Short mmCIF file of C-alpha atoms in Angstrom, two decimals:
data_model
loop_
_atom_site.label_atom_id
_atom_site.label_comp_id
_atom_site.label_asym_id
_atom_site.label_seq_id
_atom_site.Cartn_x
_atom_site.Cartn_y
_atom_site.Cartn_z
CA UNK W 429 0.00 0.00 0.00
CA UNK W 430 2.84 2.38 0.88
CA UNK W 431 4.60 1.59 -2.40
CA UNK W 432 1.38 2.13 -4.37
CA UNK W 433 0.79 5.48 -2.64
CA UNK W 434 4.35 6.59 -3.37
CA UNK W 435 4.02 5.67 -7.04
CA UNK W 436 0.70 7.51 -7.24
CA UNK W 437 2.26 10.61 -5.64
CA UNK W 438 5.17 10.60 -8.10
CA UNK W 439 2.81 10.21 -11.05
CA UNK W 440 0.66 13.02 -9.71
CA UNK W 441 3.69 15.28 -9.45
CA UNK W 442 4.77 14.35 -12.98
CA UNK W 443 1.27 15.07 -14.31
CA UNK W 444 1.27 18.43 -12.51
CA UNK W 445 4.59 19.38 -14.11
CA UNK W 446 3.34 18.30 -17.55
CA UNK W 447 0.18 20.37 -17.08
CA UNK W 448 2.24 23.38 -16.07
CA UNK W 449 4.52 22.95 -19.09
CA UNK W 450 1.53 22.66 -21.41
CA UNK W 451 0.03 25.79 -19.85
CA UNK W 452 3.28 27.71 -20.40
CA UNK W 453 3.43 26.56 -24.00
CA UNK W 454 -0.21 27.54 -24.59
CA UNK W 455 0.44 30.96 -23.06
CA UNK W 456 3.52 31.37 -25.26
CA UNK W 457 1.48 30.54 -28.38
CA UNK W 458 -1.27 32.87 -27.21
CA UNK W 459 1.19 35.74 -26.69
CA UNK W 460 2.78 35.11 -30.10
CA UNK W 461 -0.60 35.19 -31.82
CA UNK W 462 -1.61 38.38 -30.04
CA UNK W 463 1.69 40.01 -30.98
CA UNK W 464 0.99 39.20 -34.64
CA UNK W 465 -2.45 40.80 -34.38
CA UNK W 466 -0.93 43.82 -32.65
CA UNK W 467 1.45 44.25 -35.57
CA UNK W 468 -1.50 44.12 -37.95
CA UNK W 469 -3.32 46.78 -35.95
CA UNK W 470 -0.24 48.99 -35.79
CA UNK W 471 -0.18 49.09 -39.59
CA UNK W 472 -3.87 50.04 -39.73
CA UNK W 473 -3.65 52.67 -36.98
CA UNK W 474 -0.24 54.19 -37.61
CA UNK W 475 0.77 53.71 -41.23
CA UNK W 476 -2.63 53.96 -42.93
CA UNK W 477 -4.34 56.53 -40.71
CA UNK W 478 -5.63 59.41 -42.85
CA UNK W 479 -3.74 58.08 -45.89
CA UNK W 480 -5.77 58.93 -49.02
CA UNK W 481 -7.63 55.95 -50.46
CA UNK W 482 -6.50 53.54 -47.75
CA UNK W 483 -9.76 53.28 -45.80
CA UNK W 484 -10.94 50.10 -47.62
CA UNK W 485 -7.64 48.43 -46.74
CA UNK W 486 -8.01 49.51 -43.10
CA UNK W 487 -11.48 47.98 -43.01
CA UNK W 488 -10.08 44.73 -44.40
CA UNK W 489 -7.36 44.73 -41.73
CA UNK W 490 -9.94 45.28 -38.97
CA UNK W 491 -11.90 42.29 -40.28
CA UNK W 492 -8.74 40.16 -40.42
CA UNK W 493 -7.81 41.21 -36.88
CA UNK W 494 -11.28 40.27 -35.60
CA UNK W 495 -11.00 36.82 -37.14
CA UNK W 496 -7.58 36.39 -35.48
CA UNK W 497 -8.86 37.56 -32.09
CA UNK W 498 -11.99 35.42 -31.92
CA UNK W 499 -10.13 32.22 -30.95
CA UNK W 500 -8.72 33.98 -27.89
CA UNK W 501 -12.22 34.01 -26.39
CA UNK W 502 -12.42 30.22 -26.60
CA UNK W 503 -9.71 29.90 -23.97
CA UNK W 504 -10.92 28.55 -20.60
CA UNK W 505 -9.94 31.72 -18.73
CA UNK W 506 -9.85 34.63 -21.11
CA UNK W 507 -8.67 37.76 -19.34
CA UNK W 508 -10.10 41.24 -19.52
CA UNK W 509 -7.68 42.70 -22.07
CA UNK W 510 -8.32 40.35 -25.05
CA UNK W 511 -12.09 40.74 -24.74
CA UNK W 512 -11.87 44.52 -24.41
CA UNK W 513 -9.55 44.68 -27.43
CA UNK W 514 -11.86 42.49 -29.51
CA UNK W 515 -14.80 44.76 -28.68
CA UNK W 516 -12.82 47.80 -29.80
CA UNK W 517 -11.95 46.03 -33.04
CA UNK W 518 -15.64 45.41 -33.74
CA UNK W 519 -16.36 49.11 -33.19
CA UNK W 520 -13.54 50.26 -35.48
CA UNK W 521 -14.57 47.80 -38.14
CA UNK W 522 -18.26 48.71 -37.99
CA UNK W 523 -17.66 52.46 -38.05
CA UNK W 524 -15.01 52.39 -40.79
CA UNK W 525 -16.96 49.95 -42.95
CA UNK W 526 -20.07 52.10 -42.79
CA UNK W 527 -18.00 55.19 -43.52
CA UNK W 528 -16.95 53.75 -46.88
CA UNK W 529 -20.47 52.68 -47.76
CA UNK W 530 -21.02 49.23 -46.23
CA UNK W 531 -24.62 48.30 -45.49
CA UNK W 532 -25.69 49.58 -42.06
CA UNK W 533 -27.98 46.69 -41.13
CA UNK W 534 -25.92 43.86 -42.63
CA UNK W 535 -22.40 44.98 -41.64
CA UNK W 536 -22.33 47.77 -39.09
CA UNK W 537 -25.16 46.71 -36.78
CA UNK W 538 -23.86 43.12 -36.23
CA UNK W 539 -20.38 44.52 -35.50
CA UNK W 540 -21.72 47.00 -32.96
CA UNK W 541 -23.93 44.35 -31.34
CA UNK W 542 -20.93 42.04 -30.95
CA UNK W 543 -18.99 44.88 -29.31
CA UNK W 544 -21.86 45.80 -26.98
CA UNK W 545 -22.35 42.19 -25.88
CA UNK W 546 -18.69 41.92 -24.86
CA UNK W 547 -18.50 45.37 -23.26
CA UNK W 548 -21.71 45.00 -21.26
CA UNK W 549 -20.40 41.71 -19.84
CA UNK W 550 -17.07 43.34 -18.94
CA UNK W 551 -18.83 46.22 -17.18
CA UNK W 552 -20.93 43.74 -15.20
CA UNK W 553 -17.72 42.00 -14.13
CA UNK W 554 -15.83 45.24 -13.44
CA UNK W 555 -18.44 47.90 -12.60
CA UNK W 556 -15.87 50.35 -11.19
CA UNK W 557 -13.59 50.32 -14.24
CA UNK W 558 -14.02 53.77 -15.78
CA UNK W 559 -12.26 52.87 -19.02
CA UNK W 560 -14.61 49.95 -19.69
CA UNK W 561 -17.66 52.09 -18.96
CA UNK W 562 -16.38 54.85 -21.21
CA UNK W 563 -15.75 52.38 -24.04
CA UNK W 564 -19.30 51.05 -23.68
CA UNK W 565 -20.71 54.58 -23.81
CA UNK W 566 -18.71 55.41 -26.94
CA UNK W 567 -19.94 52.24 -28.64
CA UNK W 568 -23.53 53.29 -27.97
CA UNK W 569 -22.70 56.70 -29.39
CA UNK W 570 -20.85 55.51 -32.49
CA UNK W 571 -23.35 52.77 -33.27
CA UNK W 572 -25.98 55.38 -34.19
CA UNK W 573 -23.64 57.90 -35.83
CA UNK W 574 -25.24 57.18 -39.22
CA UNK W 575 -28.58 55.98 -37.83
CA UNK W 576 -31.62 58.05 -38.93
CA UNK W 577 -33.67 59.82 -36.27
CA UNK W 578 -35.92 57.36 -34.48
CA UNK W 579 -36.32 55.13 -31.39
CA UNK W 580 -33.10 53.16 -31.95
CA UNK W 581 -31.00 56.31 -32.18
CA UNK W 582 -32.74 57.93 -29.20
CA UNK W 583 -32.32 54.88 -26.98
CA UNK W 584 -28.62 54.42 -27.74
CA UNK W 585 -27.88 58.12 -27.25
CA UNK W 586 -29.76 58.07 -23.93
CA UNK W 587 -27.62 55.16 -22.75
CA UNK W 588 -24.45 56.95 -23.81
CA UNK W 589 -25.51 60.13 -22.01
CA UNK W 590 -26.35 58.20 -18.84
CA UNK W 591 -22.97 56.47 -18.78
CA UNK W 592 -21.04 59.69 -19.45
CA UNK W 593 -23.16 61.58 -16.89
CA UNK W 594 -22.15 59.04 -14.25
CA UNK W 595 -18.46 59.19 -15.19
CA UNK W 596 -18.40 62.99 -15.17
CA UNK W 597 -20.35 63.15 -11.91
CA UNK W 598 -17.97 60.76 -10.15
CA UNK W 599 -14.90 62.76 -11.21
CA UNK W 600 -15.74 66.43 -11.92
CA UNK W 601 -12.05 67.11 -12.47
CA UNK W 602 -11.88 64.65 -15.36
CA UNK W 603 -11.97 67.04 -18.33
CA UNK W 604 -12.17 64.24 -20.89
CA UNK W 605 -15.20 62.73 -19.17
CA UNK W 606 -16.95 66.10 -19.43
CA UNK W 607 -15.88 66.41 -23.07
CA UNK W 608 -17.29 62.94 -23.78
CA UNK W 609 -20.55 63.88 -22.07
CA UNK W 610 -20.72 67.00 -24.23
CA UNK W 611 -20.30 64.86 -27.36
CA UNK W 612 -23.18 62.57 -26.35
CA UNK W 613 -25.40 65.55 -25.54
CA UNK W 614 -24.35 67.27 -28.77
CA UNK W 615 -25.46 64.31 -30.87
CA UNK W 616 -28.68 64.08 -28.89
CA UNK W 617 -29.38 67.76 -29.50
CA UNK W 618 -29.58 67.31 -33.28
CA UNK W 619 -32.74 65.22 -32.94
CA UNK W 620 -35.81 67.45 -33.36
CA UNK W 621 -37.52 67.67 -29.96
CA UNK W 622 -38.80 70.09 -27.35
CA UNK W 623 -35.48 69.65 -25.50
CA UNK W 624 -33.29 70.40 -28.50
CA UNK W 625 -32.39 73.97 -27.52
CA UNK W 626 -31.90 73.08 -23.84
CA UNK W 627 -29.50 70.28 -24.79
CA UNK W 628 -27.59 72.56 -27.13
CA UNK W 629 -27.31 75.22 -24.43
CA UNK W 630 -25.93 72.67 -21.97
CA UNK W 631 -23.34 71.44 -24.47
CA UNK W 632 -22.28 75.03 -25.11
CA UNK W 633 -21.88 75.65 -21.37
CA UNK W 634 -19.70 72.56 -20.89
CA UNK W 635 -17.51 73.36 -23.87
CA UNK W 636 -17.08 77.00 -22.95
CA UNK W 637 -15.95 75.89 -19.48
CA UNK W 638 -13.46 73.41 -20.96
CA UNK W 639 -11.96 76.07 -23.24
CA UNK W 640 -11.67 78.48 -20.30
CA UNK W 641 -9.78 75.81 -18.33
CA UNK W 642 -7.66 74.60 -21.26
CA UNK W 643 -7.39 77.56 -23.68
CA UNK W 644 -4.57 75.95 -25.69
CA UNK W 645 -6.49 72.76 -26.45
CA UNK W 646 -7.24 72.74 -30.18
CA UNK W 647 -9.69 69.87 -29.65
CA UNK W 648 -11.77 71.74 -27.06
CA UNK W 649 -11.75 74.91 -29.17
CA UNK W 650 -12.85 72.95 -32.24
CA UNK W 651 -15.71 71.38 -30.25
CA UNK W 652 -16.77 74.80 -29.01
CA UNK W 653 -16.82 76.09 -32.60
CA UNK W 654 -19.12 73.19 -33.53
CA UNK W 655 -21.49 74.15 -30.71
CA UNK W 656 -21.51 77.79 -31.77
CA UNK W 657 -22.35 76.73 -35.31
CA UNK W 658 -25.19 74.58 -34.00
CA UNK W 659 -26.52 77.49 -31.94
CA UNK W 660 -26.53 79.62 -35.08
CA UNK W 661 -28.45 76.92 -36.94
CA UNK W 662 -31.03 76.66 -34.18
#
């Protein structure tokens, strides 16, 4: 009995070492695959950004990157980062594809829905993570960028506003959170409604405050100019 127990213990230890080695090898393969995808994304983001006529190629690279990332989610314990990155890829793909004329319902909507499904799950798992909540809000916002006025657009914009309102309220000193809130309100204010002027006025107030705090920010000044133009239109 003692001999049998000893043999069993040795075999157990050997199996444990083999399992650890297999895990290290799997992690190595995983890291190598992710590095290859990262290189692909670097080309799309850095080398082709704003290059004339390159948008169709960027869209193709986003699609290729998504197909490479999907297997990562089949791992038994997929961490936060790969899922968050995959969601961002879906958003970039959906927005860029629609920008160059892809069908909204057939291409963009499924991409955004895939992103939202992942991001909503991540926020449920990490409710205090401000970056994840901000990404979710931006997906709601971008998903209706080309959507005609109607219930779908209104609902998504309302969700984006609510998320950004919470982020800005929790950290009043976070200028970018306030700028993001202004963007969500700005898009909401283009929808014809009784609240249109009130929304536009609020956006203008936020953006004027941001420019007064950061007078050298070209981004904040540009956003303020957009609000002034909207006020003139109204």
